[in-house]
Coordinates of C-alpha atoms in Angstrom, one line a residue:
M2 CA 0.0 0.0 0.0
R3 CA 1.3 3.4 -0.9
G4 CA 0.2 7.0 -0.8
Q5 CA -1.1 9.5 1.8
I6 CA -1.6 7.2 4.8
A7 CA -0.3 9.6 7.4
G8 CA -3.0 10.4 10.0
L9 CA -5.0 7.2 9.3
R10 CA -6.0 5.0 12.2
P11 CA -4.5 1.5 12.4
S12 CA -7.9 0.0 11.8
Q13 CA -8.3 2.1 8.7
I14 CA -4.9 1.1 7.4
A15 CA -5.7 -2.6 8.1
A16 CA -9.0 -2.3 6.3
I17 CA -7.3 -0.8 3.2
E18 CA -4.6 -3.5 3.2
R19 CA -7.3 -6.2 3.2
L20 CA -8.2 -5.0 -0.4
Y21 CA -5.2 -7.0 -1.6
R22 CA -7.3 -10.1 -0.7
R23 CA -10.1 -9.2 -3.0
R24 CA -10.5 -10.9 -6.4
V25 CA -12.4 -9.7 -9.5
A26 CA -14.0 -12.0 -12.1
A27 CA -12.3 -12.0 -15.5
D28 CA -15.4 -10.6 -17.2
Q29 CA -15.8 -7.7 -14.8
V30 CA -14.1 -4.2 -14.9
L31 CA -14.5 -3.9 -11.1
G32 CA -16.2 -6.4 -8.8
S33 CA -19.3 -5.1 -7.0
E34 CA -18.0 -6.2 -3.6
L35 CA -14.6 -4.5 -4.2
A36 CA -16.4 -1.4 -5.4
K37 CA -18.6 -1.2 -2.3
T38 CA -15.7 -1.7 0.0
M39 CA -13.6 0.9 -1.8
S40 CA -16.5 3.4 -1.6
Q41 CA -17.1 2.9 2.1
L42 CA -13.4 3.3 2.9
T43 CA -13.2 6.4 0.7
L44 CA -16.0 8.0 2.7
D45 CA -14.4 6.9 6.0
V46 CA -10.9 8.2 5.3
R47 CA -12.0 11.1 3.1
R48 CA -9.3 10.3 0.6
P49 CA -9.5 8.7 -2.9
I50 CA -8.5 5.0 -3.1
G51 CA -7.2 3.4 -6.2
V52 CA -6.5 -0.2 -7.2
V53 CA -4.3 -1.6 -9.9
L54 CA -5.8 -4.8 -11.2
T55 CA -4.2 -7.5 -13.4
R56 CA -6.2 -9.3 -16.1
R57 CA -6.6 -12.2 -13.8
G58 CA -8.5 -9.9 -11.4
I59 CA -5.7 -9.8 -8.7
V60 CA -5.1 -6.5 -6.9
Q61 CA -1.5 -5.7 -7.7
E62 CA -1.3 -2.3 -5.9
V63 CA -3.4 -0.1 -3.6
I64 CA -2.8 3.7 -3.8
V65 CA -4.3 6.1 -1.3
G66 CA -4.8 9.8 -2.1
T67 CA -2.0 10.3 -4.6
D68 CA -2.0 10.0 -8.4
L69 CA -1.1 6.8 -10.2
C70 CA 2.6 5.8 -10.1
L71 CA 3.6 2.2 -10.6
T72 CA 6.3 0.8 -8.4
P73 CA 9.5 -0.4 -10.1
A74 CA 8.6 -4.0 -9.3
T75 CA 5.2 -3.7 -11.0
A76 CA 6.6 -1.8 -14.0
A77 CA 9.3 -4.5 -14.4
K78 CA 6.8 -7.4 -14.1
F79 CA 4.2 -5.9 -16.4
R80 CA 6.1 -4.3 -19.3
A81 CA 4.4 -2.4 -22.1
G82 CA 5.6 -2.0 -25.7
P83 CA 4.5 -0.3 -28.9
R84 CA 2.7 -3.5 -30.0
S85 CA 1.1 -4.5 -26.7
L86 CA -0.6 -3.1 -23.7
R87 CA 0.7 -3.4 -20.1
G88 CA -2.0 -5.8 -18.9
L89 CA -3.1 -3.6 -16.0
R90 CA -6.1 -1.4 -15.3
F91 CA -6.4 1.4 -12.7
I92 CA -9.7 2.3 -11.1
R93 CA -9.8 5.1 -8.5
T94 CA -12.6 6.4 -6.3
Q95 CA -13.5 10.1 -5.9
L96 CA -15.7 11.9 -3.5
H97 CA -17.1 14.3 -6.2
D98 CA -18.8 13.3 -9.4
Q99 CA -16.3 14.5 -12.0
P100 CA -15.2 13.1 -15.4
L101 CA -11.7 11.8 -16.0
S102 CA -9.0 14.4 -15.7
Q103 CA -6.4 15.2 -18.4
E104 CA -3.7 13.8 -16.1
A105 CA -5.5 10.5 -16.0
I106 CA -5.8 10.3 -19.8
T107 CA -2.1 11.1 -20.0
D108 CA -1.3 8.3 -17.6
L109 CA -3.4 5.9 -19.6
A110 CA -1.5 6.6 -22.9
Y111 CA 1.9 6.9 -21.2
L112 CA 1.7 3.7 -19.2
R113 CA -0.2 1.8 -21.9
L114 CA -2.9 0.6 -19.5
D115 CA -5.8 -1.6 -20.5
L116 CA -8.3 0.8 -18.9
I117 CA -8.4 3.7 -16.6
G118 CA -11.4 4.9 -14.7
T119 CA -12.8 6.8 -11.8
L120 CA -15.7 5.8 -9.6
S121 CA -17.7 8.5 -7.8
V122 CA -18.9 7.8 -4.2
S123 CA -22.3 8.9 -3.0
S124 CA -22.9 10.6 0.3
E125 CA -24.1 7.2 1.7
G126 CA -20.8 5.6 0.7
T127 CA -22.2 3.6 -2.2
P128 CA -20.7 3.4 -5.8
G129 CA -22.0 6.1 -8.1
Y130 CA -21.1 6.8 -11.7
L131 CA -18.2 5.0 -13.4
Y132 CA -16.0 6.9 -15.9
L133 CA -13.8 4.9 -18.2
A134 CA -11.3 5.4 -21.0
H135 CA -9.1 3.1 -23.1
I136 CA -6.3 3.4 -25.7
L137 CA -7.1 3.4 -29.4
P138 CA -5.0 1.6 -32.0
P139 CA -3.2 3.9 -34.5
N140 CA -5.8 5.6 -36.7
G141 CA -6.2 8.3 -39.4
E142 CA -7.6 10.7 -36.9
N143 CA -4.5 10.5 -34.7
R144 CA -6.6 9.9 -31.6
L145 CA -4.8 8.3 -28.7
C146 CA -7.7 7.4 -26.4
N147 CA -11.4 6.9 -26.3
V148 CA -13.3 8.3 -23.3
L149 CA -16.5 6.4 -22.7
G150 CA -19.7 8.0 -21.4
A151 CA -20.4 7.9 -17.7
V152 CA -22.7 5.1 -16.6
P153 CA -24.0 4.1 -13.1
F154 CA -21.7 1.4 -11.7
H155 CA -24.4 -1.2 -11.5
R156 CA -25.3 -0.7 -15.2
C157 CA -21.8 -1.1 -16.6
A158 CA -22.3 -3.7 -19.4
I159 CA -18.6 -4.1 -20.4
R160 CA -17.4 -7.7 -20.4
F161 CA -13.8 -7.0 -19.7
D162 CA -12.3 -10.3 -21.0
R163 CA -13.9 -9.9 -24.4
F164 CA -13.3 -6.2 -24.5
I165 CA -9.5 -6.5 -23.9
E166 CA -9.2 -9.4 -26.3
E167 CA -10.8 -7.4 -29.1
L168 CA -8.7 -4.3 -28.2
E169 CA -5.4 -6.2 -28.3
A170 CA -6.4 -7.7 -31.6
K171 CA -7.1 -4.3 -33.1
V172 CA -3.8 -2.9 -31.7
Q173 CA -1.8 -5.9 -33.3
A174 CA -3.6 -5.5 -36.6
A175 CA -2.9 -1.8 -36.7
R176 CA 0.8 -2.4 -36.0
S177 CA 1.0 -5.0 -38.7
H178 CA -0.1 -2.4 -41.3
Q179 CA 2.7 0.0 -40.3
V180 CA 5.5 -0.2 -42.9
I181 CA 8.8 -1.0 -41.3
K182 CA 11.3 -1.9 -44.1
N183 CA 13.0 -5.2 -43.9
G184 CA 12.0 -5.7 -40.3
H185 CA 14.3 -3.0 -39.1
E186 CA 13.8 -1.1 -35.8
A187 CA 11.8 2.1 -36.0
A188 CA 12.8 5.3 -34.2
M189 CA 11.5 8.7 -33.2
L190 CA 14.1 11.5 -33.5
V191 CA 14.3 14.3 -30.9
S192 CA 16.3 17.5 -30.8
A193 CA 16.3 19.8 -27.7
S194 CA 18.7 22.7 -27.7
P195 CA 18.8 26.5 -27.7
R196 CA 19.6 26.5 -31.4
G197 CA 17.2 27.9 -34.0
R198 CA 14.7 25.7 -35.6
G199 CA 16.4 25.7 -39.0
E200 CA 19.7 24.5 -37.5
Q201 CA 17.9 21.9 -35.5
E202 CA 16.1 20.6 -38.6
E203 CA 19.5 20.3 -40.3
R204 CA 20.9 18.3 -37.4
L205 CA 17.9 16.1 -37.4
A206 CA 18.3 15.4 -41.1
E207 CA 21.9 14.3 -40.4
L208 CA 20.7 12.2 -37.4
A209 CA 18.2 10.6 -39.8
E210 CA 21.1 9.7 -42.1
L211 CA 23.0 8.2 -39.2
A212 CA 19.9 6.2 -38.3
R213 CA 19.6 5.0 -41.9
S214 CA 23.2 4.0 -41.9
A215 CA 22.5 1.9 -38.7
G216 CA 19.6 0.2 -40.4
V217 CA 16.9 2.1 -38.4
T218 CA 13.7 3.4 -40.0
V219 CA 12.7 7.0 -38.9
I220 CA 9.0 7.4 -38.5
D221 CA 8.8 10.9 -36.9
R222 CA 10.8 13.8 -35.6
V223 CA 10.3 16.2 -32.7
V224 CA 12.0 19.6 -32.3
Q225 CA 12.0 21.3 -28.9
R226 CA 13.8 24.6 -28.4
T227 CA 15.1 25.1 -24.8
D228 CA 17.1 27.8 -23.1
E229 CA 19.7 25.5 -21.5
G230 CA 18.0 22.1 -21.6
H231 CA 16.3 20.4 -18.7
Q232 CA 18.7 19.3 -16.1
R233 CA 17.1 16.0 -15.3
Y234 CA 15.3 14.8 -18.5
L235 CA 16.8 17.3 -21.1
L236 CA 13.3 17.9 -22.4
G237 CA 11.4 18.3 -19.2
S238 CA 9.2 15.5 -17.8
G239 CA 6.0 16.7 -19.5
K240 CA 7.5 17.0 -23.0
L241 CA 9.3 13.7 -22.5
K242 CA 6.1 12.0 -21.6
E243 CA 4.5 13.5 -24.8
V244 CA 7.4 12.1 -26.9
L245 CA 7.1 8.7 -25.3
I246 CA 3.4 8.6 -25.9
R247 CA 3.8 9.5 -29.6
T248 CA 6.5 6.9 -29.8
L249 CA 4.3 4.1 -28.5
H250 CA 1.3 5.2 -30.5
Q251 CA 3.2 5.3 -33.8
G252 CA 4.8 1.9 -33.2
A253 CA 8.4 3.1 -32.8
D254 CA 10.9 0.9 -31.0
M255 CA 13.2 3.6 -29.7
V256 CA 13.8 7.3 -29.2
I257 CA 17.1 8.8 -30.6
I258 CA 18.1 12.1 -29.1
D259 CA 20.4 14.4 -31.1
Q260 CA 22.2 15.7 -28.0
T261 CA 24.5 13.6 -25.9
L262 CA 22.9 12.6 -22.6
T263 CA 24.8 12.9 -19.4
P264 CA 25.0 9.8 -17.1
A265 CA 22.5 11.3 -14.7
Q266 CA 20.0 12.1 -17.6
S267 CA 20.4 8.6 -19.0
R268 CA 19.6 7.0 -15.6
A269 CA 16.6 9.4 -15.0
I270 CA 15.1 8.6 -18.4
A271 CA 15.7 4.8 -18.0
E272 CA 13.8 5.0 -14.7
M273 CA 10.9 6.8 -16.4
T274 CA 10.2 4.4 -19.3
D275 CA 10.7 0.9 -20.7
I276 CA 11.3 2.3 -24.2
K277 CA 14.9 2.3 -25.4
V278 CA 16.2 5.8 -25.4
I279 CA 19.7 6.4 -26.9
D280 CA 21.7 9.5 -27.8
R281 CA 23.7 10.5 -30.8
T282 CA 26.9 9.2 -29.3
Q283 CA 25.4 5.7 -28.8
L284 CA 24.1 5.7 -32.4
I285 CA 27.6 6.6 -33.8
L286 CA 29.3 4.0 -31.6
D287 CA 26.8 1.4 -32.8
I288 CA 27.6 2.3 -36.5
F289 CA 31.3 2.0 -35.8
A290 CA 30.8 -1.4 -34.2
R291 CA 29.0 -2.6 -37.3
R292 CA 31.7 -1.3 -39.7
A293 CA 34.9 -2.3 -37.9
H294 CA 36.4 -5.3 -39.7
S295 CA 40.1 -5.2 -38.7
R296 CA 41.3 -6.3 -35.3
E297 CA 42.6 -2.8 -34.6
G298 CA 39.3 -1.2 -35.6
K299 CA 37.3 -3.6 -33.4
V300 CA 39.6 -2.9 -30.4
Q301 CA 39.2 0.9 -30.9
V302 CA 35.4 0.7 -31.1
E303 CA 35.1 -1.6 -28.0
L304 CA 37.3 0.7 -26.0
A305 CA 35.2 3.7 -27.0
Q306 CA 32.0 1.9 -26.0
L307 CA 33.4 0.8 -22.6
R308 CA 34.6 4.4 -21.9
Y309 CA 31.1 5.6 -22.7
L310 CA 29.4 2.9 -20.7
L311 CA 31.4 3.1 -17.5
P312 CA 30.0 6.3 -16.0
R313 CA 26.5 5.3 -17.0
L314 CA 26.3 2.0 -15.1
S315 CA 23.7 2.2 -12.4
G316 CA 22.7 -0.1 -9.6
K317 CA 20.4 -0.4 -6.5
G318 CA 21.0 -0.7 -2.8
A319 CA 23.6 0.7 -0.5
D320 CA 25.9 -2.2 0.0
L321 CA 29.5 -1.6 0.9
S322 CA 32.3 -1.7 -1.6
R323 CA 34.6 -4.6 -2.0
L324 CA 36.7 -4.8 1.1
G325 CA 40.0 -6.5 1.9
G326 CA 40.8 -8.9 4.6
G327 CA 41.9 -8.1 8.1
I328 CA 40.3 -6.5 11.2
G329 CA 38.1 -3.5 10.3
A330 CA 38.0 -4.4 6.6
R331 CA 35.3 -7.0 6.6
G332 CA 32.0 -6.3 4.9
P333 CA 29.2 -7.7 2.8
G334 CA 31.4 -7.8 -0.2
E335 CA 31.2 -6.0 -3.5
T336 CA 27.9 -5.4 -5.2
K337 CA 26.9 -6.5 -8.8
L338 CA 27.4 -2.9 -9.9
E339 CA 30.9 -2.7 -8.5
T340 CA 31.7 -6.1 -10.1
D341 CA 30.6 -4.8 -13.5
R342 CA 32.6 -1.6 -13.1
R343 CA 35.7 -3.5 -12.1
R344 CA 35.4 -5.9 -15.0
I345 CA 35.0 -3.0 -17.4
R346 CA 38.0 -1.2 -16.0
D347 CA 40.1 -4.4 -16.3
R348 CA 38.9 -4.8 -19.9
I349 CA 39.7 -1.2 -20.7
T350 CA 43.3 -1.7 -19.4
R351 CA 43.7 -4.8 -21.6
L352 CA 42.4 -3.0 -24.7
E353 CA 44.6 0.0 -24.1
R354 CA 47.7 -2.3 -23.9
E355 CA 46.6 -3.9 -27.2
L356 CA 46.1 -0.5 -28.8
E357 CA 49.6 0.4 -27.8
L358 CA 51.0 -2.6 -29.7
F359 CA 49.0 -1.5 -32.8
S360 CA 50.5 2.0 -32.4
K361 CA 54.0 0.6 -32.3
Q362 CA 53.3 -1.5 -35.5
Q363 CA 52.1 1.7 -37.2
D364 CA 55.3 3.5 -36.1
R365 CA 57.3 0.7 -37.7
R366 CA 55.3 0.9 -41.0
R367 CA 55.9 4.7 -41.0
V368 CA 59.6 4.2 -40.5
R369 CA 59.7 1.8 -43.5
R370 CA 57.9 4.4 -45.6
R371 CA 60.3 7.1 -44.7
R372 CA 63.2 4.8 -45.5
Y373 CA 61.9 4.3 -49.0
G374 CA 61.1 8.0 -49.4
L375 CA 57.5 7.4 -50.5
P376 CA 55.4 10.6 -50.3
I377 CA 52.1 10.2 -48.4
V378 CA 48.8 11.9 -49.4
S379 CA 45.9 11.5 -46.9
L380 CA 42.3 11.9 -47.7
V381 CA 40.3 13.7 -45.0
G382 CA 36.8 15.0 -44.9
Y383 CA 33.3 14.8 -43.7
T384 CA 31.7 11.4 -43.7
N385 CA 30.1 10.3 -47.0
A386 CA 32.0 13.0 -48.9
G387 CA 33.3 10.3 -51.4
K388 CA 36.8 9.7 -50.0
S389 CA 36.6 5.9 -50.4
T390 CA 35.2 6.2 -53.9
L391 CA 38.0 8.6 -54.9
L392 CA 40.6 6.1 -53.5
N393 CA 39.0 3.2 -55.4
Q394 CA 38.9 5.2 -58.7
L395 CA 42.5 6.4 -58.4
T396 CA 44.0 3.1 -57.3
G397 CA 41.6 0.4 -58.6
S398 CA 40.9 -0.7 -55.0
C399 CA 37.7 -2.4 -53.8
V400 CA 37.1 -0.5 -50.6
S401 CA 33.4 -0.5 -49.6
A402 CA 31.9 2.8 -50.7
K403 CA 28.2 2.7 -50.3
D404 CA 26.1 5.9 -50.1
R405 CA 25.7 6.1 -46.3
L406 CA 27.5 7.7 -43.3
F407 CA 30.6 6.0 -41.9
E408 CA 30.5 3.2 -44.5
T409 CA 34.3 2.7 -44.1
L410 CA 36.0 2.8 -40.7
D411 CA 39.4 1.1 -41.0
T412 CA 42.3 3.1 -42.4
T413 CA 43.3 2.0 -45.9
S414 CA 46.6 2.8 -47.7
R415 CA 47.3 2.1 -51.4
R416 CA 50.3 2.8 -53.6
L417 CA 49.9 4.8 -56.9
R418 CA 52.6 5.0 -59.5
F419 CA 53.0 8.0 -61.8
P420 CA 55.1 8.0 -65.0
R421 CA 58.9 8.1 -64.6
D422 CA 58.5 5.6 -61.7
R423 CA 57.3 8.1 -59.3
E424 CA 55.2 6.6 -56.5
I425 CA 53.0 7.9 -53.7
I426 CA 50.9 6.4 -51.0
I427 CA 47.3 7.4 -50.7
T428 CA 45.7 6.9 -47.3
D429 CA 41.9 7.0 -46.6
T430 CA 40.9 7.7 -43.0
V431 CA 37.7 7.5 -41.1
G432 CA 35.2 10.2 -42.0
F433 CA 34.6 13.1 -39.6
I434 CA 31.4 14.6 -38.4
R435 CA 30.4 17.6 -36.3
D436 CA 30.5 17.1 -32.6
L437 CA 32.4 13.9 -33.0
P438 CA 32.0 12.0 -29.7
Q439 CA 35.0 12.5 -27.4
E440 CA 35.2 8.8 -26.7
L441 CA 35.9 8.2 -30.4
V442 CA 38.3 11.2 -30.7
R443 CA 40.3 9.9 -27.7
T444 CA 40.3 6.3 -28.9
F445 CA 41.0 6.9 -32.6
R446 CA 43.6 9.6 -31.8
A447 CA 46.4 7.0 -32.3
T448 CA 45.0 6.2 -35.8
L449 CA 44.5 9.8 -36.7
E450 CA 48.0 10.6 -35.5
G451 CA 49.2 8.8 -38.6
L452 CA 48.0 11.9 -40.6
R453 CA 51.1 13.7 -39.2
E454 CA 53.3 11.7 -41.7
A455 CA 51.3 13.1 -44.6
D456 CA 53.0 15.4 -47.1
L457 CA 49.6 16.6 -48.3
L458 CA 46.0 16.5 -47.0
L459 CA 43.2 16.4 -49.5
H460 CA 40.2 17.8 -47.8
V461 CA 37.3 16.1 -49.8
V462 CA 33.9 17.9 -49.6
D463 CA 30.6 16.9 -51.1
A464 CA 29.7 19.8 -53.4
G465 CA 26.0 19.0 -53.3
V466 CA 25.4 19.4 -49.6
T467 CA 23.4 22.4 -48.3
D468 CA 25.7 23.2 -45.3
I469 CA 29.1 23.2 -47.0
D470 CA 30.5 25.8 -44.5
M471 CA 29.5 23.7 -41.5
Q472 CA 31.2 20.6 -42.9
I473 CA 34.3 22.4 -43.9
A474 CA 34.5 24.0 -40.4
A475 CA 33.9 20.7 -38.6
V476 CA 36.8 19.0 -40.4
A477 CA 39.0 22.0 -39.9
D478 CA 38.3 22.0 -36.2
I479 CA 39.3 18.3 -35.9
V480 CA 42.5 18.9 -38.0
R481 CA 43.3 21.8 -35.7
D482 CA 42.8 19.7 -32.6
L483 CA 45.2 17.1 -34.0
D484 CA 47.8 19.9 -34.6
L485 CA 47.9 19.2 -38.3
D486 CA 47.7 22.8 -39.4
E487 CA 51.3 22.8 -40.7
I488 CA 50.6 20.2 -43.3
P489 CA 49.6 21.6 -46.7
R490 CA 45.9 21.1 -47.3
V491 CA 44.0 21.3 -50.6
L492 CA 40.2 21.6 -50.7
V493 CA 38.6 19.3 -53.2
F494 CA 34.9 19.5 -54.1
N495 CA 33.7 16.0 -55.1
K496 CA 30.4 15.0 -56.8
C497 CA 30.5 18.1 -59.1
D498 CA 28.7 16.1 -61.8
R499 CA 25.5 16.6 -59.8
L500 CA 25.7 20.4 -60.2
P501 CA 25.6 22.8 -63.1
A502 CA 29.0 23.7 -64.5
Q503 CA 28.5 27.4 -63.7
Q504 CA 27.7 26.7 -60.0
V505 CA 30.8 24.4 -59.7
E506 CA 33.0 27.2 -61.1
L507 CA 31.6 29.7 -58.6
L508 CA 32.1 27.3 -55.7
C509 CA 35.7 26.6 -56.7
R510 CA 36.5 30.2 -57.1
R511 CA 34.9 31.2 -53.8
Y512 CA 36.7 28.5 -51.7
R513 CA 39.8 28.3 -53.9
A514 CA 39.1 24.6 -54.4
I515 CA 39.5 22.0 -57.1
G516 CA 36.2 20.6 -58.5
I517 CA 36.1 16.9 -59.6
S518 CA 33.9 13.9 -59.8
A519 CA 35.4 10.7 -58.5
L520 CA 33.4 8.8 -61.1
Q521 CA 34.6 10.9 -64.1
P522 CA 38.4 10.5 -64.9
H523 CA 38.4 13.5 -67.2
T524 CA 37.9 15.8 -64.2
W525 CA 41.0 14.5 -62.4
P526 CA 43.9 16.3 -64.1
P527 CA 43.9 19.4 -61.8
L528 CA 43.9 17.1 -58.8
L529 CA 46.6 14.8 -60.1
E530 CA 48.8 17.9 -60.9
V531 CA 48.5 19.0 -57.2
I532 CA 49.3 15.4 -56.0
E533 CA 52.3 15.1 -58.3
K534 CA 53.7 18.4 -57.3
A535 CA 53.4 17.5 -53.6
A536 CA 55.2 14.2 -54.4
S537 CA 58.0 16.1 -56.2
R538 CA 58.5 18.5 -53.4
S539 CA 58.9 15.7 -50.9
I540 CA 61.8 14.1 -52.8
P541 CA 65.1 15.7 -51.8
G542 CA 67.0 17.2 -54.8
H543 CA 64.2 16.7 -57.2
Q544 CA 63.8 19.2 -60.0
E545 CA 60.2 19.7 -61.2
G546 CA 59.6 19.2 -64.8
P547 CA 56.4 19.3 -67.0
S548 CA 53.5 17.6 -65.2
T549 CA 52.2 14.4 -66.6
Y550 CA 49.2 12.3 -65.6
V551 CA 48.3 8.6 -65.8
S552 CA 44.9 7.3 -66.8
Q553 CA 42.9 4.8 -64.7
E554 CA 43.5 2.0 -67.2
S555 CA 47.3 2.4 -67.3
A556 CA 48.0 3.0 -63.6
D557 CA 50.5 0.6 -62.2
L558 CA 48.9 -0.4 -58.9
V559 CA 50.8 -1.9 -56.0
F560 CA 48.7 -2.7 -52.8
H561 CA 50.3 -1.8 -49.5

């Protein structure tokens, strides 16, 4: 029993606790004996009394005075999802004859209850009018709930077992008609920040591309402009409830938030709902985990995931930490939470050692390259700008280059030979993105440190994107953070075949860039000239002569 029980007599508390012994028939919304007892107790204690009933008619919880709030044990035992109801109904008495409040309707939709209702109590302590509401399956009118008309309690004609069976069937049928491609998970995207709506929409568009890259179908988007963000839930509890209700009603499996949640916010939201709620960082980490193929890449991704997870572990209870032996050091032992944290720290230590070995191997490879005097040209740029496609076309490689964000993760190096036996190494690195998670920056720093050996950085930009300045600035910030400003950098606009020639010319003139299409070799000469000049400058004592180029068909390719 929970709620406002302060001031009640022991006999009254005992009478209320005896409600747990009551049973309701499967075909009844609320048994007549239970209704009479609740009405008499309500008049006696002058406080509303509510019961949470299972479909078997068992009283799961009794709540006195306060609004509906399921205990963690009940919420864990009776879980709700976008394709099912929770299997609980809540009926509450009230001293005044009033219809269901908006808060009650919100609780019905948010908690996915079978039914919610209020029972008025007469001045004689007998059941009065019964007000009921239930969830509606997804419909064209976008209605969440159906509020039934008030009826005297003794005239309630609803056969609950048949009613709930038909309602569940309608919910399942409605869900089956929702189109989710290839059985992928569906998600609701949310952005909450002080930025303007236009910028938030751009960020949500990028988040939608990230979701598509992870195999998630986006079914709706929510934009909320806040001053500084809610400290506990980021959105505020009311707005978060609204988002979760929409998520359940539209059949989404998760909510993806564009902003990075703090550990405290992650725990607070997890306590509030059964729906999976992830942030932008978790989504990017999941994509990286899918795309890592080499052992080095897998170690880097796992290390980043563990560093992200460690401060977000949460547990229950107030048990003492793991204690050593000896007088004054004995205790109940370490909790499950502390065991998990210790194991994660141990795993992080092992992965860091393994990453150090990979770093030493990279150093040895770089020493061999310097010994042979091979110039290095590194491709950098925003994710999905076409770096891997350009590498494939220049060197005849077969690196995966699908049109989605973070398609390639592992660093790839290939050797390209120019005429007069001049060779260079072209390196393709992981793509960048704005607000790159710090866990990834820290973990992949050893990999990105390899850019220091480059003689030239080719900054590849998708010429067709609407936010070119943002993407250029995001890459420039990461390059600056890595202290790579001293390396010559050339801006290359890719995918220029998708734009009018006049627009390409204006873009190249404005940004002092080279315009190409990785799929059209006749646009490469200006780029190849820059690469060859960089290779010539890196060879001591070399005298530059007339520039020559090699076609795709005649390139002599040596894989590194």
